[in-house]
Short mmCIF file of N, CA and C in Angstrom, two decimals:
data_model
loop_
_atom_site.label_atom_id
_atom_site.label_comp_id
_atom_site.label_asym_id
_atom_site.label_seq_id
_atom_site.Cartn_x
_atom_site.Cartn_y
_atom_site.Cartn_z
N MET A 16 -5.63 -12.71 -13.72
CA MET A 16 -5.52 -11.36 -14.24
C MET A 16 -4.40 -11.33 -15.27
N ALA A 17 -4.69 -10.81 -16.39
CA ALA A 17 -3.69 -10.67 -17.44
C ALA A 17 -2.89 -9.40 -17.19
N ALA A 18 -1.57 -9.53 -17.25
CA ALA A 18 -0.69 -8.39 -16.97
C ALA A 18 -0.96 -7.23 -17.90
N GLN A 19 -1.36 -7.49 -19.12
CA GLN A 19 -1.57 -6.40 -20.07
C GLN A 19 -2.76 -5.52 -19.68
N HIS A 20 -3.61 -5.98 -18.75
CA HIS A 20 -4.76 -5.19 -18.34
C HIS A 20 -4.49 -4.34 -17.10
N ALA A 21 -3.42 -4.59 -16.39
CA ALA A 21 -3.12 -3.87 -15.15
C ALA A 21 -1.85 -3.04 -15.31
N LEU A 22 -1.85 -2.18 -16.30
CA LEU A 22 -0.64 -1.42 -16.61
C LEU A 22 -0.42 -0.22 -15.71
N THR A 23 -1.46 0.23 -15.02
CA THR A 23 -1.32 1.39 -14.15
C THR A 23 -1.43 0.95 -12.69
N GLU A 24 -1.01 1.84 -11.81
CA GLU A 24 -1.12 1.56 -10.38
C GLU A 24 -2.58 1.38 -9.98
N GLU A 25 -3.46 2.21 -10.51
CA GLU A 25 -4.88 2.11 -10.18
C GLU A 25 -5.47 0.77 -10.62
N ALA A 26 -5.07 0.30 -11.80
CA ALA A 26 -5.55 -0.99 -12.28
C ALA A 26 -5.05 -2.12 -11.38
N THR A 27 -3.82 -2.01 -10.91
CA THR A 27 -3.28 -3.01 -10.00
C THR A 27 -4.05 -2.99 -8.68
N LYS A 28 -4.36 -1.80 -8.18
CA LYS A 28 -5.16 -1.69 -6.95
C LYS A 28 -6.49 -2.40 -7.12
N THR A 29 -7.18 -2.09 -8.20
CA THR A 29 -8.53 -2.61 -8.42
C THR A 29 -8.55 -4.11 -8.67
N SER A 30 -7.64 -4.58 -9.51
CA SER A 30 -7.72 -5.97 -9.92
C SER A 30 -6.96 -6.95 -9.03
N VAL A 31 -5.99 -6.45 -8.27
CA VAL A 31 -5.18 -7.35 -7.46
C VAL A 31 -5.30 -7.06 -5.96
N VAL A 32 -5.05 -5.82 -5.58
CA VAL A 32 -4.93 -5.51 -4.15
C VAL A 32 -6.27 -5.51 -3.43
N LEU A 33 -7.28 -4.89 -3.99
CA LEU A 33 -8.59 -4.88 -3.30
C LEU A 33 -9.12 -6.30 -3.08
N PRO A 34 -9.08 -7.18 -4.07
CA PRO A 34 -9.50 -8.56 -3.81
C PRO A 34 -8.62 -9.26 -2.76
N LEU A 35 -7.31 -8.97 -2.77
CA LEU A 35 -6.42 -9.56 -1.78
C LEU A 35 -6.78 -9.09 -0.38
N LEU A 36 -7.05 -7.80 -0.22
CA LEU A 36 -7.44 -7.29 1.10
C LEU A 36 -8.71 -7.97 1.59
N GLN A 37 -9.67 -8.16 0.69
CA GLN A 37 -10.90 -8.86 1.06
C GLN A 37 -10.60 -10.30 1.47
N ALA A 38 -9.73 -10.98 0.74
CA ALA A 38 -9.38 -12.36 1.07
C ALA A 38 -8.69 -12.44 2.44
N LEU A 39 -8.00 -11.38 2.83
CA LEU A 39 -7.34 -11.33 4.13
C LEU A 39 -8.30 -10.94 5.26
N GLY A 40 -9.56 -10.67 4.91
CA GLY A 40 -10.57 -10.36 5.92
C GLY A 40 -10.83 -8.89 6.14
N PHE A 41 -10.24 -8.02 5.34
CA PHE A 41 -10.48 -6.58 5.44
C PHE A 41 -11.59 -6.19 4.48
N ASP A 42 -12.36 -5.18 4.86
CA ASP A 42 -13.38 -4.62 3.98
C ASP A 42 -12.81 -3.33 3.39
N PRO A 43 -12.36 -3.36 2.13
CA PRO A 43 -11.72 -2.18 1.55
C PRO A 43 -12.65 -0.98 1.38
N PHE A 44 -13.95 -1.20 1.61
CA PHE A 44 -14.91 -0.11 1.50
C PHE A 44 -15.30 0.45 2.87
N ASN A 45 -14.67 -0.06 3.92
CA ASN A 45 -14.92 0.39 5.28
C ASN A 45 -13.71 1.20 5.73
N LEU A 46 -13.89 2.51 5.83
CA LEU A 46 -12.77 3.39 6.16
C LEU A 46 -12.24 3.20 7.58
N SER A 47 -12.99 2.52 8.43
CA SER A 47 -12.47 2.24 9.77
C SER A 47 -11.53 1.04 9.75
N GLU A 48 -11.46 0.33 8.61
CA GLU A 48 -10.54 -0.80 8.45
C GLU A 48 -9.43 -0.49 7.45
N VAL A 49 -9.77 0.19 6.36
CA VAL A 49 -8.82 0.44 5.28
C VAL A 49 -8.83 1.93 4.95
N THR A 50 -7.70 2.58 5.16
CA THR A 50 -7.58 4.00 4.86
C THR A 50 -6.78 4.17 3.58
N PRO A 51 -7.43 4.63 2.51
CA PRO A 51 -6.67 4.87 1.27
C PRO A 51 -5.91 6.19 1.35
N GLU A 52 -4.77 6.25 0.65
CA GLU A 52 -3.98 7.47 0.58
C GLU A 52 -3.66 8.02 1.96
N PHE A 53 -3.19 7.16 2.84
CA PHE A 53 -2.83 7.53 4.21
C PHE A 53 -1.61 8.44 4.18
N ILE A 54 -1.71 9.59 4.82
CA ILE A 54 -0.61 10.57 4.83
C ILE A 54 0.48 10.09 5.77
N ALA A 55 1.68 9.98 5.23
CA ALA A 55 2.85 9.53 5.99
C ALA A 55 4.01 10.47 5.67
N ASP A 56 3.85 11.74 6.03
CA ASP A 56 4.89 12.74 5.74
C ASP A 56 6.21 12.32 6.36
N VAL A 57 7.27 12.46 5.59
CA VAL A 57 8.60 12.07 6.02
C VAL A 57 9.48 13.32 6.07
N GLY A 58 9.87 13.72 7.29
CA GLY A 58 10.74 14.88 7.45
C GLY A 58 10.13 16.13 6.83
N ILE A 59 10.91 16.80 5.99
CA ILE A 59 10.42 18.02 5.36
C ILE A 59 9.59 17.73 4.12
N LYS A 60 9.55 16.47 3.72
CA LYS A 60 8.78 16.07 2.55
C LYS A 60 7.32 15.92 2.96
N LYS A 61 6.48 16.84 2.52
CA LYS A 61 5.08 16.84 2.90
C LYS A 61 4.23 16.26 1.77
N GLY A 62 3.12 15.67 2.13
CA GLY A 62 2.22 15.12 1.14
C GLY A 62 2.56 13.69 0.74
N GLU A 63 3.47 13.05 1.48
CA GLU A 63 3.80 11.65 1.21
C GLU A 63 2.60 10.79 1.62
N LYS A 64 2.19 9.92 0.72
CA LYS A 64 1.02 9.08 1.00
C LYS A 64 1.32 7.63 0.67
N ILE A 65 0.90 6.78 1.58
CA ILE A 65 0.96 5.34 1.35
C ILE A 65 -0.38 4.94 0.76
N ASP A 66 -0.40 3.98 -0.14
CA ASP A 66 -1.64 3.65 -0.84
C ASP A 66 -2.76 3.21 0.10
N PHE A 67 -2.44 2.32 1.04
CA PHE A 67 -3.44 1.89 2.02
C PHE A 67 -2.79 1.70 3.37
N ALA A 68 -3.53 2.06 4.42
CA ALA A 68 -3.16 1.72 5.79
C ALA A 68 -4.28 0.84 6.32
N LEU A 69 -3.92 -0.33 6.83
CA LEU A 69 -4.91 -1.28 7.33
C LEU A 69 -4.96 -1.18 8.85
N LYS A 70 -6.18 -1.10 9.36
CA LYS A 70 -6.37 -0.97 10.80
C LYS A 70 -6.90 -2.27 11.40
N ILE A 71 -6.36 -2.59 12.55
CA ILE A 71 -6.84 -3.70 13.35
C ILE A 71 -7.09 -3.14 14.73
N ASP A 72 -8.29 -3.35 15.25
CA ASP A 72 -8.68 -2.79 16.55
C ASP A 72 -8.48 -1.28 16.60
N GLY A 73 -8.75 -0.60 15.47
CA GLY A 73 -8.69 0.85 15.40
C GLY A 73 -7.30 1.44 15.27
N LYS A 74 -6.26 0.60 15.24
CA LYS A 74 -4.90 1.10 15.12
C LYS A 74 -4.30 0.64 13.80
N ILE A 75 -3.52 1.52 13.18
CA ILE A 75 -2.87 1.17 11.93
C ILE A 75 -1.83 0.10 12.21
N GLN A 76 -1.97 -1.04 11.52
CA GLN A 76 -1.09 -2.17 11.75
C GLN A 76 -0.29 -2.58 10.52
N VAL A 77 -0.82 -2.27 9.31
CA VAL A 77 -0.18 -2.72 8.08
C VAL A 77 -0.21 -1.59 7.06
N LEU A 78 0.92 -1.37 6.37
CA LEU A 78 0.99 -0.41 5.28
C LEU A 78 1.04 -1.19 3.97
N VAL A 79 0.36 -0.66 2.95
CA VAL A 79 0.34 -1.31 1.64
C VAL A 79 0.73 -0.27 0.59
N GLU A 80 1.83 -0.54 -0.11
CA GLU A 80 2.28 0.35 -1.18
C GLU A 80 2.19 -0.41 -2.49
N ILE A 81 1.63 0.25 -3.50
CA ILE A 81 1.35 -0.40 -4.78
C ILE A 81 2.08 0.35 -5.90
N LYS A 82 2.63 -0.43 -6.78
CA LYS A 82 3.29 0.09 -7.98
C LYS A 82 2.63 -0.55 -9.20
N PRO A 83 2.77 0.06 -10.37
CA PRO A 83 2.21 -0.54 -11.58
C PRO A 83 2.92 -1.87 -11.89
N ILE A 84 2.21 -2.77 -12.53
CA ILE A 84 2.76 -4.09 -12.85
C ILE A 84 3.97 -3.98 -13.76
N SER A 85 4.06 -2.90 -14.51
CA SER A 85 5.19 -2.71 -15.43
C SER A 85 6.46 -2.29 -14.70
N GLN A 86 6.35 -1.93 -13.42
CA GLN A 86 7.51 -1.46 -12.65
C GLN A 86 8.06 -2.61 -11.81
N SER A 87 9.36 -2.83 -11.92
CA SER A 87 10.02 -3.82 -11.07
C SER A 87 10.14 -3.28 -9.66
N LEU A 88 10.13 -4.18 -8.70
CA LEU A 88 10.33 -3.79 -7.31
C LEU A 88 11.81 -3.90 -6.99
N GLY A 89 12.36 -2.81 -6.49
CA GLY A 89 13.79 -2.78 -6.19
C GLY A 89 14.08 -1.92 -4.99
N SER A 90 15.33 -1.57 -4.82
CA SER A 90 15.76 -0.86 -3.62
C SER A 90 15.09 0.49 -3.44
N SER A 91 14.80 1.22 -4.51
CA SER A 91 14.16 2.53 -4.32
C SER A 91 12.73 2.38 -3.81
N GLN A 92 12.01 1.35 -4.25
CA GLN A 92 10.65 1.11 -3.76
C GLN A 92 10.68 0.63 -2.31
N TYR A 93 11.65 -0.26 -1.99
CA TYR A 93 11.77 -0.73 -0.61
C TYR A 93 12.16 0.41 0.31
N SER A 94 13.04 1.30 -0.15
CA SER A 94 13.46 2.45 0.65
C SER A 94 12.30 3.38 0.92
N GLN A 95 11.46 3.59 -0.08
CA GLN A 95 10.28 4.44 0.10
C GLN A 95 9.39 3.86 1.19
N LEU A 96 9.14 2.58 1.13
CA LEU A 96 8.29 1.94 2.13
C LEU A 96 8.94 2.01 3.51
N TYR A 97 10.23 1.79 3.58
CA TYR A 97 10.95 1.83 4.85
C TYR A 97 10.85 3.21 5.51
N ARG A 98 10.89 4.26 4.70
CA ARG A 98 10.78 5.62 5.26
C ARG A 98 9.46 5.81 5.99
N TYR A 99 8.40 5.18 5.50
CA TYR A 99 7.10 5.32 6.16
C TYR A 99 7.10 4.72 7.56
N PHE A 100 7.96 3.74 7.80
CA PHE A 100 8.01 3.14 9.13
C PHE A 100 8.44 4.14 10.18
N GLY A 101 9.25 5.11 9.80
CA GLY A 101 9.71 6.11 10.75
C GLY A 101 8.63 7.07 11.22
N VAL A 102 7.54 7.14 10.49
CA VAL A 102 6.48 8.09 10.85
C VAL A 102 5.18 7.38 11.25
N THR A 103 5.22 6.06 11.31
CA THR A 103 4.06 5.30 11.79
C THR A 103 4.56 4.30 12.83
N GLU A 104 3.63 3.73 13.57
CA GLU A 104 3.99 2.74 14.57
C GLU A 104 3.98 1.33 14.00
N THR A 105 3.55 1.17 12.78
CA THR A 105 3.44 -0.16 12.19
C THR A 105 4.81 -0.72 11.82
N ARG A 106 4.91 -2.03 11.85
CA ARG A 106 6.15 -2.70 11.45
C ARG A 106 5.88 -3.81 10.44
N LEU A 107 4.70 -3.79 9.84
CA LEU A 107 4.34 -4.78 8.84
C LEU A 107 3.87 -4.04 7.61
N ALA A 108 4.36 -4.46 6.45
CA ALA A 108 3.99 -3.77 5.22
C ALA A 108 3.99 -4.74 4.06
N MET A 109 3.29 -4.32 3.01
CA MET A 109 3.26 -5.08 1.78
C MET A 109 3.58 -4.12 0.64
N LEU A 110 4.52 -4.51 -0.19
CA LEU A 110 4.86 -3.78 -1.40
C LEU A 110 4.55 -4.71 -2.56
N THR A 111 3.76 -4.25 -3.52
CA THR A 111 3.42 -5.11 -4.64
C THR A 111 3.30 -4.32 -5.92
N ASN A 112 3.57 -5.01 -7.02
CA ASN A 112 3.31 -4.46 -8.34
C ASN A 112 2.22 -5.30 -9.03
N GLY A 113 1.55 -6.12 -8.25
CA GLY A 113 0.50 -6.98 -8.77
C GLY A 113 1.00 -8.33 -9.23
N ARG A 114 2.29 -8.42 -9.42
CA ARG A 114 2.91 -9.69 -9.81
C ARG A 114 3.78 -10.21 -8.66
N ASP A 115 4.59 -9.32 -8.11
CA ASP A 115 5.45 -9.66 -6.99
C ASP A 115 4.95 -8.98 -5.73
N ILE A 116 5.05 -9.68 -4.60
CA ILE A 116 4.65 -9.11 -3.32
C ILE A 116 5.78 -9.28 -2.34
#
């Protein structure tokens, strides 16, 4: 994948993350396995959504947060993902910009 083609978060989802989820054995088109835009409200902040929640045996086990390839991954992105752990039972997550995971 050429970086110049995945400039948006949606492009990164389509060209990098969905194929990766399939390679890991998940069916990204099966909502009982992969929930897009999973609501993970944090405190008084409502409408917080994680890009994907992956289910194993019907329970959410993995959170996936995606950023555009043009965005570096740093402490603010890691902090955002960490906040979601407080409102879900999962302890495994993936943060990616399509280049770094």
